[in-house]
Amino acid sequence: MPAEGTSDIPPIETVYVNNLNERINKEELKKSLYAIFSQFGPILDVVARKTYRMRGQAFVVFRDITAATQAVRQLQGFPFYDQPMKLTYAKAKSDATAKLDGTFELKQKAERQAKRKAEREARAAAELAAKTAGSKRGADEAAGDEHGSGKRGRTGSEPALPVAPSAMPVAPSLSTQPAGPNPILFVENLPAEVNAMMLSMLFQQFPGYKEVRLVPGKAGIAFVEFEDENQSGAAKRGLQGFKITPQNLMQVSFAKR
DNA sequence: AGCACA
Protein backbone atom coordinates (compact mmCIF):
# COMPACT_ATOMS: atom_id res chain seq x y z
CA MET A 1 0.00 0.00 0.00
CA PRO A 2 1.15 3.54 -0.62
CA ALA A 3 2.94 4.80 2.44
CA GLU A 4 1.16 7.84 3.74
CA GLY A 5 3.19 10.67 2.37
CA THR A 6 2.43 14.14 3.57
CA SER A 7 2.65 15.32 0.03
CA ASP A 8 0.43 13.27 -2.16
CA ILE A 9 -0.68 16.57 -3.63
CA PRO A 10 1.10 17.54 -6.80
CA PRO A 11 3.15 20.72 -6.76
CA ILE A 12 1.22 23.89 -7.52
CA GLU A 13 1.88 27.61 -7.10
CA THR A 14 -0.23 27.87 -3.98
CA VAL A 15 0.84 26.79 -0.54
CA TYR A 16 -1.88 25.70 1.84
CA VAL A 17 -0.99 26.65 5.39
CA ASN A 18 -2.71 25.35 8.45
CA ASN A 19 -2.28 25.02 12.17
CA LEU A 20 -2.20 28.81 12.24
CA ASN A 21 -2.86 30.62 15.46
CA GLU A 22 -6.56 31.45 15.27
CA ARG A 23 -6.38 34.39 17.61
CA ILE A 24 -4.42 36.51 15.20
CA ASN A 25 -6.53 38.96 13.30
CA LYS A 26 -6.84 38.42 9.60
CA GLU A 27 -5.05 41.43 8.26
CA GLU A 28 -2.07 41.01 10.50
CA LEU A 29 -1.95 37.35 9.67
CA LYS A 30 -1.89 38.04 5.97
CA LYS A 31 0.85 40.61 6.32
CA SER A 32 2.98 38.34 8.45
CA LEU A 33 2.53 35.50 6.03
CA TYR A 34 3.49 37.74 3.19
CA ALA A 35 6.54 38.86 5.12
CA ILE A 36 7.97 35.44 5.77
CA PHE A 37 6.94 33.80 2.53
CA SER A 38 8.09 36.46 0.13
CA GLN A 39 11.71 35.47 0.66
CA PHE A 40 11.08 32.56 -1.70
CA GLY A 41 9.77 34.55 -4.61
CA PRO A 42 7.05 36.87 -5.83
CA ILE A 43 3.69 36.41 -4.15
CA LEU A 44 0.51 37.09 -6.07
CA ASP A 45 -1.95 36.86 -3.23
CA VAL A 46 -2.53 35.72 0.31
CA VAL A 47 -5.99 34.46 1.11
CA ALA A 48 -7.25 33.93 4.62
CA ARG A 49 -10.79 33.80 5.91
CA LYS A 50 -12.03 33.65 9.43
CA THR A 51 -15.14 31.64 8.79
CA TYR A 52 -15.69 28.62 10.95
CA ARG A 53 -14.56 26.34 8.21
CA MET A 54 -11.55 28.35 7.12
CA ARG A 55 -10.00 29.68 10.26
CA GLY A 56 -6.49 28.64 11.13
CA GLN A 57 -5.67 28.25 7.47
CA ALA A 58 -4.39 30.37 4.65
CA PHE A 59 -3.34 30.21 1.05
CA VAL A 60 -0.15 31.80 -0.14
CA VAL A 61 -0.11 32.15 -3.88
CA PHE A 62 3.29 32.30 -5.51
CA ARG A 63 3.89 33.23 -9.08
CA ASP A 64 6.15 30.20 -9.52
CA ILE A 65 5.86 26.62 -8.40
CA THR A 66 9.55 26.51 -7.59
CA ALA A 67 9.06 29.22 -4.99
CA ALA A 68 6.13 27.33 -3.50
CA THR A 69 8.26 24.23 -3.25
CA GLN A 70 11.03 26.08 -1.47
CA ALA A 71 8.54 27.53 0.96
CA VAL A 72 6.89 24.20 1.71
CA ARG A 73 10.24 22.65 2.50
CA GLN A 74 11.92 25.45 4.34
CA LEU A 75 9.07 26.80 6.40
CA GLN A 76 7.67 23.43 7.37
CA GLY A 77 7.09 23.56 11.12
CA PHE A 78 8.27 27.14 11.37
CA PRO A 79 7.13 28.59 14.70
CA PHE A 80 4.66 31.24 13.69
CA TYR A 81 2.81 33.02 16.47
CA ASP A 82 3.87 30.18 18.73
CA GLN A 83 2.53 27.42 16.56
CA PRO A 84 4.41 25.32 14.06
CA MET A 85 3.11 25.97 10.58
CA LYS A 86 1.96 22.99 8.55
CA LEU A 87 2.46 23.36 4.85
CA THR A 88 1.30 21.49 1.81
CA TYR A 89 0.45 22.46 -1.70
CA ALA A 90 -3.12 23.60 -2.13
CA LYS A 91 -5.49 21.14 -3.74
CA ALA A 92 -6.76 23.59 -6.30
CA LYS A 93 -5.37 26.43 -8.29
CA SER A 94 -5.94 29.89 -6.88
CA ASP A 95 -7.88 32.50 -8.76
CA ALA A 96 -4.81 34.72 -8.82
CA THR A 97 -2.98 32.00 -10.72
CA ALA A 98 -5.89 31.37 -13.04
CA LYS A 99 -6.06 35.04 -13.85
CA LEU A 100 -2.47 34.93 -14.96
CA ASP A 101 -2.65 31.80 -17.03
CA GLY A 102 -5.93 32.77 -18.63
CA THR A 103 -8.07 29.97 -17.23
CA PHE A 104 -10.03 32.21 -14.91
CA GLU A 105 -12.64 33.23 -17.45
CA LEU A 106 -13.26 29.64 -18.42
CA LYS A 107 -13.60 28.64 -14.84
CA GLN A 108 -16.16 31.34 -14.17
CA LYS A 109 -18.15 30.39 -17.21
CA ALA A 110 -18.16 26.75 -16.19
CA GLU A 111 -19.27 27.65 -12.71
CA ARG A 112 -22.07 29.79 -14.01
CA GLN A 113 -23.28 27.00 -16.23
CA ALA A 114 -23.11 24.46 -13.44
CA LYS A 115 -25.11 26.73 -11.21
CA ARG A 116 -27.73 27.32 -13.85
CA LYS A 117 -28.03 23.63 -14.47
CA ALA A 118 -28.43 22.89 -10.76
CA GLU A 119 -31.15 25.50 -10.52
CA ARG A 120 -32.95 24.09 -13.52
CA GLU A 121 -32.88 20.61 -12.05
CA ALA A 122 -34.02 21.76 -8.65
CA ARG A 123 -36.93 23.56 -10.24
CA ALA A 124 -37.86 20.53 -12.25
CA ALA A 125 -37.73 18.32 -9.18
CA ALA A 126 -39.89 20.75 -7.22
CA GLU A 127 -42.44 20.90 -10.00
CA LEU A 128 -42.59 17.16 -10.23
CA ALA A 129 -43.03 16.85 -6.48
CA ALA A 130 -45.78 19.44 -6.52
CA LYS A 131 -47.60 17.72 -9.31
CA THR A 132 -47.37 14.33 -7.67
CA ALA A 133 -48.53 15.61 -4.33
CA GLY A 134 -51.27 17.68 -5.93
CA SER A 135 -52.76 14.82 -7.89
CA LYS A 136 -52.80 12.48 -4.92
CA ARG A 137 -53.90 14.52 -1.96
CA GLY A 138 -54.52 17.97 -3.18
CA ALA A 139 -52.47 19.18 -0.26
CA ASP A 140 -50.46 22.30 -0.86
CA GLU A 141 -47.06 21.12 0.20
CA ALA A 142 -45.38 22.44 -2.82
CA ALA A 143 -42.57 24.89 -3.17
CA GLY A 144 -40.15 24.62 -0.27
CA ASP A 145 -38.67 28.03 0.13
CA GLU A 146 -34.97 27.99 -0.30
CA HIS A 147 -32.90 30.01 2.05
CA GLY A 148 -29.23 29.83 2.44
CA SER A 149 -27.85 31.32 -0.72
CA GLY A 150 -27.13 34.70 0.77
CA LYS A 151 -23.40 34.66 0.61
CA ARG A 152 -22.21 38.05 1.64
CA GLY A 153 -18.69 37.59 2.78
CA ARG A 154 -18.02 41.28 2.93
CA THR A 155 -16.37 42.17 6.20
CA GLY A 156 -16.17 45.84 5.53
CA SER A 157 -12.79 46.54 4.09
CA GLU A 158 -11.34 43.97 1.77
CA PRO A 159 -7.90 45.27 0.98
CA ALA A 160 -6.51 42.00 -0.20
CA LEU A 161 -2.84 42.32 -0.86
CA PRO A 162 -2.46 43.77 -4.29
CA VAL A 163 -0.61 41.74 -6.81
CA ALA A 164 3.04 42.06 -6.01
CA PRO A 165 5.18 43.38 -8.80
CA SER A 166 7.31 40.65 -10.24
CA ALA A 167 10.70 39.95 -8.79
CA MET A 168 12.80 42.99 -9.15
CA PRO A 169 16.37 43.25 -8.08
CA VAL A 170 16.70 44.80 -4.69
CA ALA A 171 17.51 48.42 -5.16
CA PRO A 172 20.72 49.58 -3.62
CA SER A 173 19.99 51.91 -0.76
CA LEU A 174 21.41 55.34 -0.96
CA SER A 175 22.01 55.78 2.72
CA THR A 176 23.27 59.13 3.75
CA GLN A 177 26.18 58.56 6.06
CA PRO A 178 26.20 54.94 7.14
CA ALA A 179 27.14 54.24 10.72
CA GLY A 180 29.92 51.75 11.26
CA PRO A 181 29.24 48.07 11.87
CA ASN A 182 27.83 47.33 15.29
CA PRO A 183 25.48 44.80 16.82
CA ILE A 184 22.37 46.95 16.46
CA LEU A 185 20.47 47.41 13.25
CA PHE A 186 18.26 50.29 12.36
CA VAL A 187 15.27 49.30 10.26
CA GLU A 188 13.21 51.79 8.28
CA ASN A 189 10.33 51.95 5.88
CA LEU A 190 8.23 49.47 7.80
CA PRO A 191 4.48 49.45 7.42
CA ALA A 192 2.87 51.38 10.26
CA GLU A 193 1.06 48.33 11.57
CA VAL A 194 4.17 46.25 11.96
CA ASN A 195 4.72 44.76 15.38
CA ALA A 196 7.56 43.13 17.24
CA MET A 197 6.30 39.66 16.48
CA MET A 198 6.32 40.23 12.76
CA LEU A 199 9.81 41.62 12.83
CA SER A 200 11.20 38.98 15.11
CA MET A 201 10.01 36.35 12.69
CA LEU A 202 12.17 37.85 10.04
CA PHE A 203 15.27 38.54 12.07
CA GLN A 204 15.33 35.51 14.32
CA GLN A 205 16.28 33.40 11.34
CA PHE A 206 19.74 34.86 11.61
CA PRO A 207 22.19 33.57 14.18
CA GLY A 208 22.92 35.79 17.12
CA TYR A 209 19.48 37.39 17.14
CA LYS A 210 18.66 38.94 20.49
CA GLU A 211 15.68 41.23 20.29
CA VAL A 212 13.70 43.73 18.34
CA ARG A 213 12.58 47.06 19.73
CA LEU A 214 9.92 49.24 18.28
CA VAL A 215 9.96 52.92 19.03
CA PRO A 216 6.74 53.81 20.86
CA GLY A 217 6.06 57.20 19.35
CA LYS A 218 7.42 56.50 15.90
CA ALA A 219 5.84 54.30 13.29
CA GLY A 220 7.85 52.63 10.61
CA ILE A 221 11.16 52.15 12.32
CA ALA A 222 12.72 49.62 14.65
CA PHE A 223 15.96 48.52 16.21
CA VAL A 224 17.12 44.95 16.09
CA GLU A 225 19.89 43.72 18.29
CA PHE A 226 22.33 40.89 17.65
CA GLU A 227 25.16 39.40 19.64
CA ASP A 228 27.83 41.01 17.54
CA GLU A 229 28.40 43.07 14.43
CA ASN A 230 29.19 40.11 12.20
CA GLN A 231 25.83 38.62 12.91
CA SER A 232 24.00 41.89 12.57
CA GLY A 233 25.90 42.39 9.33
CA ALA A 234 24.69 39.06 7.97
CA ALA A 235 21.10 39.86 8.86
CA LYS A 236 21.46 43.29 7.34
CA ARG A 237 22.61 41.86 4.03
CA GLY A 238 20.01 39.14 4.15
CA LEU A 239 17.09 41.45 4.71
CA GLN A 240 18.16 44.57 2.92
CA GLY A 241 15.35 45.70 0.67
CA PHE A 242 13.12 42.89 1.90
CA LYS A 243 9.54 43.38 0.79
CA ILE A 244 7.71 43.23 4.06
CA THR A 245 4.55 44.24 2.21
CA PRO A 246 4.19 44.75 -1.50
CA GLN A 247 4.86 48.43 -1.03
CA ASN A 248 7.35 48.47 1.81
CA LEU A 249 10.94 47.60 1.07
CA MET A 250 12.77 47.39 4.35
CA GLN A 251 15.76 49.59 4.71
CA VAL A 252 18.37 48.15 7.04
CA SER A 253 21.45 49.94 8.30
CA PHE A 254 23.66 49.88 11.34
CA ALA A 255 22.27 52.00 14.13
CA LYS A 256 24.05 55.17 14.98
CA ARG A 257 25.48 54.99 18.42
C1' DA B 1 -9.47 19.26 11.66
C1' DG B 2 -10.83 22.37 8.58
C1' DC B 3 -8.91 23.63 0.77
C1' DA B 4 -10.82 29.69 -0.66
C1' DC B 5 -10.77 33.50 -3.76
C1' DA B 6 -16.44 38.46 -6.45
Coordinates of C-alpha atoms in Angstrom, one line a residue, chain A residues 49-134:
Chain A
R49 CA -10.8 33.8 5.9
K50 CA -12.0 33.6 9.4
T51 CA -15.1 31.6 8.8
Y52 CA -15.7 28.6 11.0
R53 CA -14.6 26.3 8.2
M54 CA -11.6 28.3 7.1
R55 CA -10.0 29.7 10.3
G56 CA -6.5 28.6 11.1
Q57 CA -5.7 28.3 7.5
A58 CA -4.4 30.4 4.6
F59 CA -3.3 30.2 1.0
V60 CA -0.2 31.8 -0.1
V61 CA -0.1 32.1 -3.9
F62 CA 3.3 32.3 -5.5
R63 CA 3.9 33.2 -9.1
D64 CA 6.1 30.2 -9.5
I65 CA 5.9 26.6 -8.4
T66 CA 9.6 26.5 -7.6
A67 CA 9.1 29.2 -5.0
A68 CA 6.1 27.3 -3.5
T69 CA 8.3 24.2 -3.2
Q70 CA 11.0 26.1 -1.5
A71 CA 8.5 27.5 1.0
V72 CA 6.9 24.2 1.7
R73 CA 10.2 22.7 2.5
Q74 CA 11.9 25.5 4.3
L75 CA 9.1 26.8 6.4
Q76 CA 7.7 23.4 7.4
G77 CA 7.1 23.6 11.1
F78 CA 8.3 27.1 11.4
P79 CA 7.1 28.6 14.7
F80 CA 4.7 31.2 13.7
Y81 CA 2.8 33.0 16.5
D82 CA 3.9 30.2 18.7
Q83 CA 2.5 27.4 16.6
P84 CA 4.4 25.3 14.1
M85 CA 3.1 26.0 10.6
K86 CA 2.0 23.0 8.5
L87 CA 2.5 23.4 4.9
T88 CA 1.3 21.5 1.8
Y89 CA 0.4 22.5 -1.7
A90 CA -3.1 23.6 -2.1
K91 CA -5.5 21.1 -3.7
A92 CA -6.8 23.6 -6.3
K93 CA -5.4 26.4 -8.3
S94 CA -5.9 29.9 -6.9
D95 CA -7.9 32.5 -8.8
A96 CA -4.8 34.7 -8.8
T97 CA -3.0 32.0 -10.7
A98 CA -5.9 31.4 -13.0
K99 CA -6.1 35.0 -13.8
L100 CA -2.5 34.9 -15.0
D101 CA -2.7 31.8 -17.0
G102 CA -5.9 32.8 -18.6
T103 CA -8.1 30.0 -17.2
F104 CA -10.0 32.2 -14.9
E105 CA -12.6 33.2 -17.4
L106 CA -13.3 29.6 -18.4
K107 CA -13.6 28.6 -14.8
Q108 CA -16.2 31.3 -14.2
K109 CA -18.1 30.4 -17.2
A110 CA -18.2 26.8 -16.2
E111 CA -19.3 27.7 -12.7
R112 CA -22.1 29.8 -14.0
Q113 CA -23.3 27.0 -16.2
A114 CA -23.1 24.5 -13.4
K115 CA -25.1 26.7 -11.2
R116 CA -27.7 27.3 -13.9
K117 CA -28.0 23.6 -14.5
A118 CA -28.4 22.9 -10.8
E119 CA -31.1 25.5 -10.5
R120 CA -32.9 24.1 -13.5
E121 CA -32.9 20.6 -12.1
A122 CA -34.0 21.8 -8.7
R123 CA -36.9 23.6 -10.2
A124 CA -37.9 20.5 -12.3
A125 CA -37.7 18.3 -9.2
A126 CA -39.9 20.7 -7.2
E127 CA -42.4 20.9 -10.0
L128 CA -42.6 17.2 -10.2
A129 CA -43.0 16.8 -6.5
A130 CA -45.8 19.4 -6.5
K131 CA -47.6 17.7 -9.3
T132 CA -47.4 14.3 -7.7
A133 CA -48.5 15.6 -4.3
G134 CA -51.3 17.7 -5.9

